[in-house]
PDB file of C-alpha atoms in Angstrom:
ATOM      1  CA  MET A   1      17.744  16.070   6.480  1.00 94.00           C
ATOM      2  CA  ILE A   2      14.207  15.067   7.377  1.00 97.00           C
ATOM      3  CA  GLU A   3      13.186  11.451   6.789  1.00 98.00           C
ATOM      4  CA  ILE A   4       9.639  10.202   7.249  1.00 98.00           C
ATOM      5  CA  ARG A   5       9.444   6.575   8.375  1.00 98.00           C
ATOM      6  CA  PRO A   6       5.845   5.448   7.804  1.00 98.00           C
ATOM      7  CA  TYR A   7       4.231   3.311  10.482  1.00 98.00           C
ATOM      8  CA  SER A   8       3.660   0.596   7.870  1.00 98.00           C
ATOM      9  CA  THR A   9       7.452   0.199   7.422  1.00 98.00           C
ATOM     10  CA  LEU A  10       8.250  -0.354  11.111  1.00 98.00           C
ATOM     11  CA  GLY A  11       9.260  -3.714  12.520  1.00 98.00           C
ATOM     12  CA  ALA A  12       6.249  -5.532  13.949  1.00 97.00           C
ATOM     13  CA  ALA A  13       5.472  -8.417  16.277  1.00 97.00           C
ATOM     14  CA  ASN A  14       2.005  -9.367  17.478  1.00 98.00           C
ATOM     15  CA  HIS A  15       2.119 -11.637  20.522  1.00 97.00           C
ATOM     16  CA  GLY A  16      -1.607 -11.528  21.184  1.00 98.00           C
ATOM     17  CA  TRP A  17      -1.356  -9.758  24.528  1.00 98.00           C
ATOM     18  CA  LEU A  18       1.197  -7.345  23.017  1.00 98.00           C
ATOM     19  CA  ASN A  19       1.053  -5.731  19.568  1.00 98.00           C
ATOM     20  CA  ALA A  20       4.455  -4.087  19.156  1.00 98.00           C
ATOM     21  CA  HIS A  21       5.944  -1.914  16.429  1.00 98.00           C
ATOM     22  CA  HIS A  22       9.639  -1.029  16.482  1.00 98.00           C
ATOM     23  CA  HIS A  23      11.101   2.175  15.054  1.00 98.00           C
ATOM     24  CA  PHE A  24      14.585   0.693  15.511  1.00 98.00           C
ATOM     25  CA  SER A  25      15.998  -2.835  15.478  1.00 98.00           C
ATOM     26  CA  PHE A  26      14.683  -4.709  18.504  1.00 98.00           C
ATOM     27  CA  ALA A  27      14.197  -8.349  19.492  1.00 96.00           C
ATOM     28  CA  GLU A  28      13.621 -10.363  16.290  1.00 95.00           C
ATOM     29  CA  TYR A  29      13.378  -7.255  14.088  1.00 97.00           C
ATOM     30  CA  HIS A  30      16.757  -6.297  12.619  1.00 98.00           C
ATOM     31  CA  ASP A  31      17.447  -3.577  10.074  1.00 97.00           C
ATOM     32  CA  PRO A  32      21.066  -2.384   9.770  1.00 97.00           C
ATOM     33  CA  ALA A  33      19.796   1.017   8.592  1.00 96.00           C
ATOM     34  CA  ARG A  34      17.656   1.435  11.715  1.00 98.00           C
ATOM     35  CA  MET A  35      19.855   0.457  14.634  1.00 98.00           C
ATOM     36  CA  ASN A  36      19.652   3.745  16.530  1.00 98.00           C
ATOM     37  CA  TRP A  37      19.449   7.512  16.086  1.00 98.00           C
ATOM     38  CA  GLY A  38      22.420   8.928  17.904  1.00 98.00           C
ATOM     39  CA  ARG A  39      22.092   7.810  21.517  1.00 98.00           C
ATOM     40  CA  LEU A  40      18.415   6.935  20.980  1.00 98.00           C
ATOM     41  CA  ARG A  41      18.424   3.143  20.824  1.00 98.00           C
ATOM     42  CA  VAL A  42      14.759   2.044  21.081  1.00 98.00           C
ATOM     43  CA  TRP A  43      11.373   3.564  20.283  1.00 99.00           C
ATOM     44  CA  ASN A  44       8.689   0.915  20.635  1.00 98.00           C
ATOM     45  CA  ASP A  45       5.023   1.555  19.912  1.00 98.00           C
ATOM     46  CA  ASP A  46       3.255  -0.967  22.161  1.00 98.00           C
ATOM     47  CA  VAL A  47      -0.432  -1.820  22.537  1.00 98.00           C
ATOM     48  CA  ILE A  48      -0.952  -3.992  25.625  1.00 98.00           C
ATOM     49  CA  ALA A  49      -4.157  -5.989  26.069  1.00 98.00           C
ATOM     50  CA  PRO A  50      -6.226  -5.556  29.265  1.00 98.00           C
ATOM     51  CA  GLN A  51      -5.049  -7.483  32.331  1.00 98.00           C
ATOM     52  CA  SER A  52      -1.708  -8.436  30.780  1.00 98.00           C
ATOM     53  CA  GLY A  53       1.819  -7.136  30.550  1.00 98.00           C
ATOM     54  CA  PHE A  54       5.547  -7.696  30.864  1.00 98.00           C
ATOM     55  CA  PRO A  55       6.553 -10.103  33.665  1.00 98.00           C
ATOM     56  CA  THR A  56       9.606  -9.386  35.789  1.00 98.00           C
ATOM     57  CA  HIS A  57      12.784  -8.952  33.731  1.00 98.00           C
ATOM     58  CA  PRO A  58      16.143  -7.173  34.213  1.00 98.00           C
ATOM     59  CA  HIS A  59      17.807  -4.118  32.668  1.00 98.00           C
ATOM     60  CA  ARG A  60      21.105  -2.337  33.174  1.00 98.00           C
ATOM     61  CA  ASP A  61      22.886   0.790  31.899  1.00 97.00           C
ATOM     62  CA  MET A  62      19.941   2.226  29.964  1.00 98.00           C
ATOM     63  CA  GLU A  63      17.585   5.184  30.431  1.00 98.00           C
ATOM     64  CA  ILE A  64      14.069   3.860  29.792  1.00 98.00           C
ATOM     65  CA  ILE A  65      11.224   6.351  29.343  1.00 98.00           C
ATOM     66  CA  THR A  66       7.606   5.249  29.100  1.00 98.00           C
ATOM     67  CA  TYR A  67       5.117   7.718  27.609  1.00 97.00           C
ATOM     68  CA  VAL A  68       1.525   6.556  28.099  1.00 97.00           C
ATOM     69  CA  ARG A  69      -0.745   7.440  25.181  1.00 96.00           C
ATOM     70  CA  LYS A  70      -3.911   5.681  26.314  1.00 97.00           C
ATOM     71  CA  GLY A  71      -4.959   3.786  29.442  1.00 98.00           C
ATOM     72  CA  ALA A  72      -2.406   3.253  32.209  1.00 98.00           C
ATOM     73  CA  ILE A  73       0.667   1.183  33.026  1.00 98.00           C
ATOM     74  CA  THR A  74       1.490  -0.172  36.502  1.00 98.00           C
ATOM     75  CA  HIS A  75       5.173  -0.574  37.383  1.00 98.00           C
ATOM     76  CA  GLU A  76       6.807  -2.586  40.171  1.00 98.00           C
ATOM     77  CA  ASP A  77      10.570  -3.087  40.623  1.00 98.00           C
ATOM     78  CA  SER A  78      13.279  -4.668  42.733  1.00 98.00           C
ATOM     79  CA  LEU A  79      13.887  -1.366  44.571  1.00 98.00           C
ATOM     80  CA  GLY A  80      10.392  -1.578  46.066  1.00 98.00           C
ATOM     81  CA  ASN A  81       8.906   1.102  43.812  1.00 98.00           C
ATOM     82  CA  ARG A  82       5.328   0.736  42.636  1.00 98.00           C
ATOM     83  CA  GLY A  83       3.335   3.232  40.629  1.00 97.00           C
ATOM     84  CA  ARG A  84       0.596   3.708  38.065  1.00 97.00           C
ATOM     85  CA  THR A  85       1.218   6.084  35.150  1.00 97.00           C
ATOM     86  CA  VAL A  86      -1.809   7.262  33.172  1.00 96.00           C
ATOM     87  CA  ALA A  87      -2.320   8.635  29.668  1.00 95.00           C
ATOM     88  CA  GLY A  88      -0.308  11.779  28.982  1.00 91.00           C
ATOM     89  CA  ASP A  89       2.131  11.131  31.828  1.00 94.00           C
ATOM     90  CA  VAL A  90       5.665   9.777  31.875  1.00 96.00           C
ATOM     91  CA  GLN A  91       7.765   7.374  33.922  1.00 97.00           C
ATOM     92  CA  VAL A  92      11.548   7.086  33.849  1.00 98.00           C
ATOM     93  CA  MET A  93      13.677   4.119  34.894  1.00 98.00           C
ATOM     94  CA  SER A  94      17.440   4.583  35.095  1.00 98.00           C
ATOM     95  CA  ALA A  95      18.616   0.977  35.030  1.00 98.00           C
ATOM     96  CA  GLY A  96      22.150   1.761  36.197  1.00 98.00           C
ATOM     97  CA  THR A  97      23.988  -1.190  37.728  1.00 98.00           C
ATOM     98  CA  GLY A  98      20.869  -3.326  37.391  1.00 98.00           C
ATOM     99  CA  ILE A  99      17.175  -3.394  38.158  1.00 98.00           C
ATOM    100  CA  ALA A 100      14.385  -5.927  37.668  1.00 98.00           C
ATOM    101  CA  HIS A 101      10.837  -4.740  37.034  1.00 98.00           C
ATOM    102  CA  ASN A 102       7.462  -5.691  35.660  1.00 98.00           C
ATOM    103  CA  GLU A 103       4.927  -3.560  33.823  1.00 98.00           C
ATOM    104  CA  TYR A 104       1.277  -4.521  33.593  1.00 98.00           C
ATOM    105  CA  ASN A 105      -1.874  -3.114  32.106  1.00 98.00           C
ATOM    106  CA  LEU A 106      -4.257  -3.729  34.981  1.00 98.00           C
ATOM    107  CA  GLU A 107      -7.030  -1.762  33.277  1.00 98.00           C
ATOM    108  CA  ASP A 108     -10.139  -3.037  31.500  1.00 98.00           C
ATOM    109  CA  GLU A 109      -9.069  -1.409  28.225  1.00 98.00           C
ATOM    110  CA  SER A 110      -5.991  -1.645  26.051  1.00 98.00           C
ATOM    111  CA  THR A 111      -3.047   0.490  27.091  1.00 98.00           C
ATOM    112  CA  GLU A 112      -0.934   2.226  24.462  1.00 98.00           C
ATOM    113  CA  ILE A 113       2.604   3.362  25.212  1.00 98.00           C
ATOM    114  CA  PHE A 114       5.782   4.595  23.612  1.00 98.00           C
ATOM    115  CA  GLN A 115       8.765   2.998  25.313  1.00 98.00           C
ATOM    116  CA  ILE A 116      11.985   4.862  24.581  1.00 98.00           C
ATOM    117  CA  TRP A 117      15.518   3.734  25.462  1.00 98.00           C
ATOM    118  CA  ILE A 118      18.471   6.124  25.517  1.00 98.00           C
ATOM    119  CA  TYR A 119      22.091   5.215  26.226  1.00 98.00           C
ATOM    120  CA  PRO A 120      23.250   6.900  29.474  1.00 98.00           C
ATOM    121  CA  ASP A 121      26.271   9.195  29.620  1.00 97.00           C
ATOM    122  CA  ARG A 122      27.792   7.126  32.427  1.00 95.00           C
ATOM    123  CA  SER A 123      27.524   3.494  33.446  1.00 95.00           C
ATOM    124  CA  GLY A 124      27.769   1.995  36.916  1.00 94.00           C
ATOM    125  CA  LEU A 125      25.365   4.355  38.695  1.00 97.00           C
ATOM    126  CA  PRO A 126      22.702   3.141  41.150  1.00 98.00           C
ATOM    127  CA  PRO A 127      19.316   2.336  39.586  1.00 98.00           C
ATOM    128  CA  ALA A 128      16.364   4.677  40.068  1.00 98.00           C
ATOM    129  CA  TRP A 129      12.726   5.120  39.024  1.00 98.00           C
ATOM    130  CA  GLY A 130      10.270   7.997  39.014  1.00 96.00           C
ATOM    131  CA  THR A 131       6.987   9.206  37.543  1.00 94.00           C
ATOM    132  CA  ARG A 132       4.987  12.409  37.560  1.00 88.00           C
ATOM    133  CA  PRO A 133       1.871  13.871  35.949  1.00 88.00           C
ATOM    134  CA  PHE A 134       2.104  16.372  33.114  1.00 85.00           C
ATOM    135  CA  PRO A 135      -1.316  17.936  32.498  1.00 78.00           C
ATOM    136  CA  VAL A 136      -2.029  17.964  28.780  1.00 77.00           C
ATOM    137  CA  GLY A 137      -3.184  21.578  29.012  1.00 76.00           C
ATOM    138  CA  GLU A 138       0.319  22.690  29.952  1.00 79.00           C
ATOM    139  CA  ARG A 139       1.704  21.574  26.586  1.00 89.00           C
ATOM    140  CA  ALA A 140      -1.118  22.995  24.440  1.00 90.00           C
ATOM    141  CA  GLY A 141       0.314  24.879  21.502  1.00 95.00           C
ATOM    142  CA  SER A 142       4.022  24.376  22.247  1.00 95.00           C
ATOM    143  CA  PHE A 143       6.616  21.806  23.209  1.00 96.00           C
ATOM    144  CA  VAL A 144       7.070  21.157  26.941  1.00 95.00           C
ATOM    145  CA  THR A 145       9.997  19.237  28.428  1.00 96.00           C
ATOM    146  CA  LEU A 146       8.909  16.068  30.265  1.00 96.00           C
ATOM    147  CA  ALA A 147      12.198  14.238  30.896  1.00 97.00           C
ATOM    148  CA  SER A 148      15.727  15.521  30.517  1.00 98.00           C
ATOM    149  CA  GLY A 149      19.369  15.308  31.483  1.00 98.00           C
ATOM    150  CA  MET A 150      20.170  18.700  29.940  1.00 97.00           C
ATOM    151  CA  ALA A 151      21.053  21.891  31.818  1.00 95.00           C
ATOM    152  CA  GLY A 152      18.116  24.155  32.602  1.00 95.00           C
ATOM    153  CA  ASP A 153      15.520  21.373  32.627  1.00 96.00           C
ATOM    154  CA  GLU A 154      15.375  20.858  36.384  1.00 91.00           C
ATOM    155  CA  GLU A 155      11.550  20.806  36.413  1.00 91.00           C
ATOM    156  CA  ALA A 156      11.469  17.695  34.219  1.00 96.00           C
ATOM    157  CA  LEU A 157      11.896  14.091  35.280  1.00 97.00           C
ATOM    158  CA  PRO A 158      15.666  13.502  35.401  1.00 97.00           C
ATOM    159  CA  ILE A 159      17.481  11.124  33.080  1.00 98.00           C
ATOM    160  CA  ARG A 160      21.194  10.374  33.054  1.00 98.00           C
ATOM    161  CA  ALA A 161      21.823  11.298  29.450  1.00 98.00           C
ATOM    162  CA  ASP A 162      22.495  14.397  27.376  1.00 98.00           C
ATOM    163  CA  ALA A 163      18.992  14.100  25.969  1.00 98.00           C
ATOM    164  CA  ARG A 164      15.504  15.517  26.304  1.00 98.00           C
ATOM    165  CA  LEU A 165      11.941  14.256  25.794  1.00 98.00           C
ATOM    166  CA  VAL A 166       9.349  16.893  24.930  1.00 97.00           C
ATOM    167  CA  ALA A 167       5.701  16.766  23.890  1.00 96.00           C
ATOM    168  CA  ALA A 168       3.093  19.104  22.447  1.00 96.00           C
ATOM    169  CA  THR A 169      -0.637  19.001  21.779  1.00 95.00           C
ATOM    170  CA  LEU A 170      -1.633  21.101  18.783  1.00 97.00           C
ATOM    171  CA  SER A 171      -5.060  21.986  17.492  1.00 97.00           C
ATOM    172  CA  ALA A 172      -5.596  21.844  13.731  1.00 98.00           C
ATOM    173  CA  GLY A 173      -3.750  24.765  12.154  1.00 98.00           C
ATOM    174  CA  GLN A 174      -1.444  25.429  15.101  1.00 98.00           C
ATOM    175  CA  VAL A 175       2.319  25.575  14.615  1.00 98.00           C
ATOM    176  CA  ALA A 176       5.070  24.716  17.104  1.00 97.00           C
ATOM    177  CA  GLU A 177       8.823  25.054  16.713  1.00 97.00           C
ATOM    178  CA  TYR A 178      11.736  23.233  18.310  1.00 98.00           C
ATOM    179  CA  ALA A 179      15.307  24.491  18.041  1.00 97.00           C
ATOM    180  CA  ILE A 180      17.985  21.862  17.435  1.00 97.00           C
ATOM    181  CA  GLY A 181      21.502  22.429  18.723  1.00 89.00           C
ATOM    182  CA  ALA A 182      24.543  21.929  16.536  1.00 89.00           C
ATOM    183  CA  GLU A 183      25.538  18.286  16.034  1.00 92.00           C
ATOM    184  CA  ARG A 184      22.275  17.066  17.593  1.00 98.00           C
ATOM    185  CA  LYS A 185      19.498  14.913  16.209  1.00 98.00           C
ATOM    186  CA  VAL A 186      15.789  14.677  16.937  1.00 98.00           C
ATOM    187  CA  TYR A 187      13.266  11.925  16.396  1.00 98.00           C
ATOM    188  CA  LEU A 188       9.571  12.705  16.660  1.00 98.00           C
ATOM    189  CA  VAL A 189       6.365  10.740  16.378  1.00 98.00           C
ATOM    190  CA  PRO A 190       2.780  12.001  16.233  1.00 98.00           C
ATOM    191  CA  ALA A 191       1.007   9.922  18.869  1.00 97.00           C
ATOM    192  CA  SER A 192      -2.219  11.022  17.186  1.00 97.00           C
ATOM    193  CA  GLY A 193      -3.341  13.270  14.366  1.00 98.00           C
ATOM    194  CA  ARG A 194      -1.490  14.344  11.238  1.00 98.00           C
ATOM    195  CA  ILE A 195       1.285  16.909  10.909  1.00 98.00           C
ATOM    196  CA  GLU A 196       3.352  18.731   8.316  1.00 98.00           C
ATOM    197  CA  ILE A 197       7.052  19.218   8.938  1.00 97.00           C
ATOM    198  CA  ASP A 198       8.965  21.354   6.438  1.00 90.00           C
ATOM    199  CA  GLY A 199       6.578  20.424   3.636  1.00 93.00           C
ATOM    200  CA  GLN A 200       6.415  16.702   4.401  1.00 97.00           C
ATOM    201  CA  VAL A 201       3.326  15.076   5.873  1.00 98.00           C
ATOM    202  CA  ALA A 202       3.407  12.478   8.654  1.00 98.00           C
ATOM    203  CA  ALA A 203       0.437  10.559  10.019  1.00 98.00           C
ATOM    204  CA  ALA A 204      -0.157   9.186  13.492  1.00 98.00           C
ATOM    205  CA  ARG A 205       2.623   6.816  14.658  1.00 98.00           C
ATOM    206  CA  ASP A 206       4.939   7.593  11.732  1.00 98.00           C
ATOM    207  CA  GLY A 207       8.527   8.339  12.743  1.00 98.00           C
ATOM    208  CA  ILE A 208      10.412  11.441  11.636  1.00 98.00           C
ATOM    209  CA  ALA A 209      14.229  11.454  11.848  1.00 98.00           C
ATOM    210  CA  VAL A 210      15.808  14.913  11.695  1.00 98.00           C
ATOM    211  CA  GLN A 211      19.402  16.093  11.588  1.00 97.00           C
ATOM    212  CA  GLY A 212      21.425  18.893  10.040  1.00 96.00           C
ATOM    213  CA  VAL A 213      18.796  21.613  10.499  1.00 95.00           C
ATOM    214  CA  GLU A 214      18.637  24.393  13.082  1.00 95.00           C
ATOM    215  CA  ARG A 215      14.914  24.287  13.777  1.00 95.00           C
ATOM    216  CA  VAL A 216      11.940  21.967  13.301  1.00 96.00           C
ATOM    217  CA  THR A 217       8.622  23.603  12.446  1.00 97.00           C
ATOM    218  CA  VAL A 218       5.581  21.394  13.001  1.00 98.00           C
ATOM    219  CA  LYS A 219       2.117  22.322  11.724  1.00 98.00           C
ATOM    220  CA  ALA A 220      -0.905  20.320  12.834  1.00 98.00           C
ATOM    221  CA  LEU A 221      -3.130  19.393   9.894  1.00 98.00           C
ATOM    222  CA  GLU A 222      -5.618  18.043  12.424  1.00 98.00           C
ATOM    223  CA  ASP A 223      -5.653  17.896  16.223  1.00 98.00           C
ATOM    224  CA  SER A 224      -2.359  16.187  17.065  1.00 98.00           C
ATOM    225  CA  GLU A 225      -0.214  14.991  19.966  1.00 96.00           C
ATOM    226  CA  ILE A 226       3.522  14.973  19.212  1.00 97.00           C
ATOM    227  CA  VAL A 227       6.380  13.363  21.168  1.00 97.00           C
ATOM    228  CA  LEU A 228       9.982  14.337  20.371  1.00 98.00           C
ATOM    229  CA  VAL A 229      13.385  13.164  21.603  1.00 98.00           C
ATOM    230  CA  ASP A 230      16.510  15.322  21.288  1.00 98.00           C
ATOM    231  CA  VAL A 231      19.863  13.462  21.453  1.00 98.00           C
ATOM    232  CA  ARG A 232      23.478  13.659  20.353  1.00 96.00           C
TER     233      ARG A 232
END
C-alpha cells in the first residue's frame, strides 16, 4: 500500500513567526485517520521566521529528530548543550526522563525544518542531545542513514528506537531504492523537487505512507531531496 498525502491536505497553523504543517495530528489539528504511522508520531513541516523560535519548553520519553532543510536552527537545553544545525544536517534529542530546551532561528532568513517524533523503545532513560554534519554530496544518488537505533547503523546519530532516518538527493532521472523489512512501515517526504514512487507522483512536501511492500523505488522527475523514516 502506497498512499500519497498531498501537502494541501495536511493540518496547518500559521502563528506569524511559525508557519506549521502537520502530517499527523498535533496541537489543535486532530484527524483520527492520521494519528501516527507505526511508532512515528509527529512529522511537522515548520517554517520559522528570522530572529524567532520556540521558547523553553519540556519533553519526555520521545525521540525528536530535527532535519534542517534551509537556514539553521540553534538549540539550547537544560543539560547545558548548545549547538547550531545548518541546512542538510540533523540533530537528535532523546527526551528520556525529561529535558527542557529552546530552538531559535537566529539567522536573517527563514529557517525550514522537518521535526520528527518517534516513540522510544524504552522509557526512563537519561536525556541526551547530539548533532552532526552530513555533507549533501555523500547522499547523492542513494539513501544514506542519518539517525538510527537499528543494528549496523553505528555511524549514524543514535536514537533509542527501532527506527531509522535516511535521506537522498537525486538529480532528475535518477532512481534510488530502499528495502523495507517485514512488518515495517516507511513514511517519506520530498523536501524539494518532484518524485515518482511505483507509478504515483508526489510533489515537494507531500507525504507518502508505505506498508506491505518489500521495496520502495523512487525516481526523481526533477532534482529532489527526499527524507524517509523507517519504523515498526
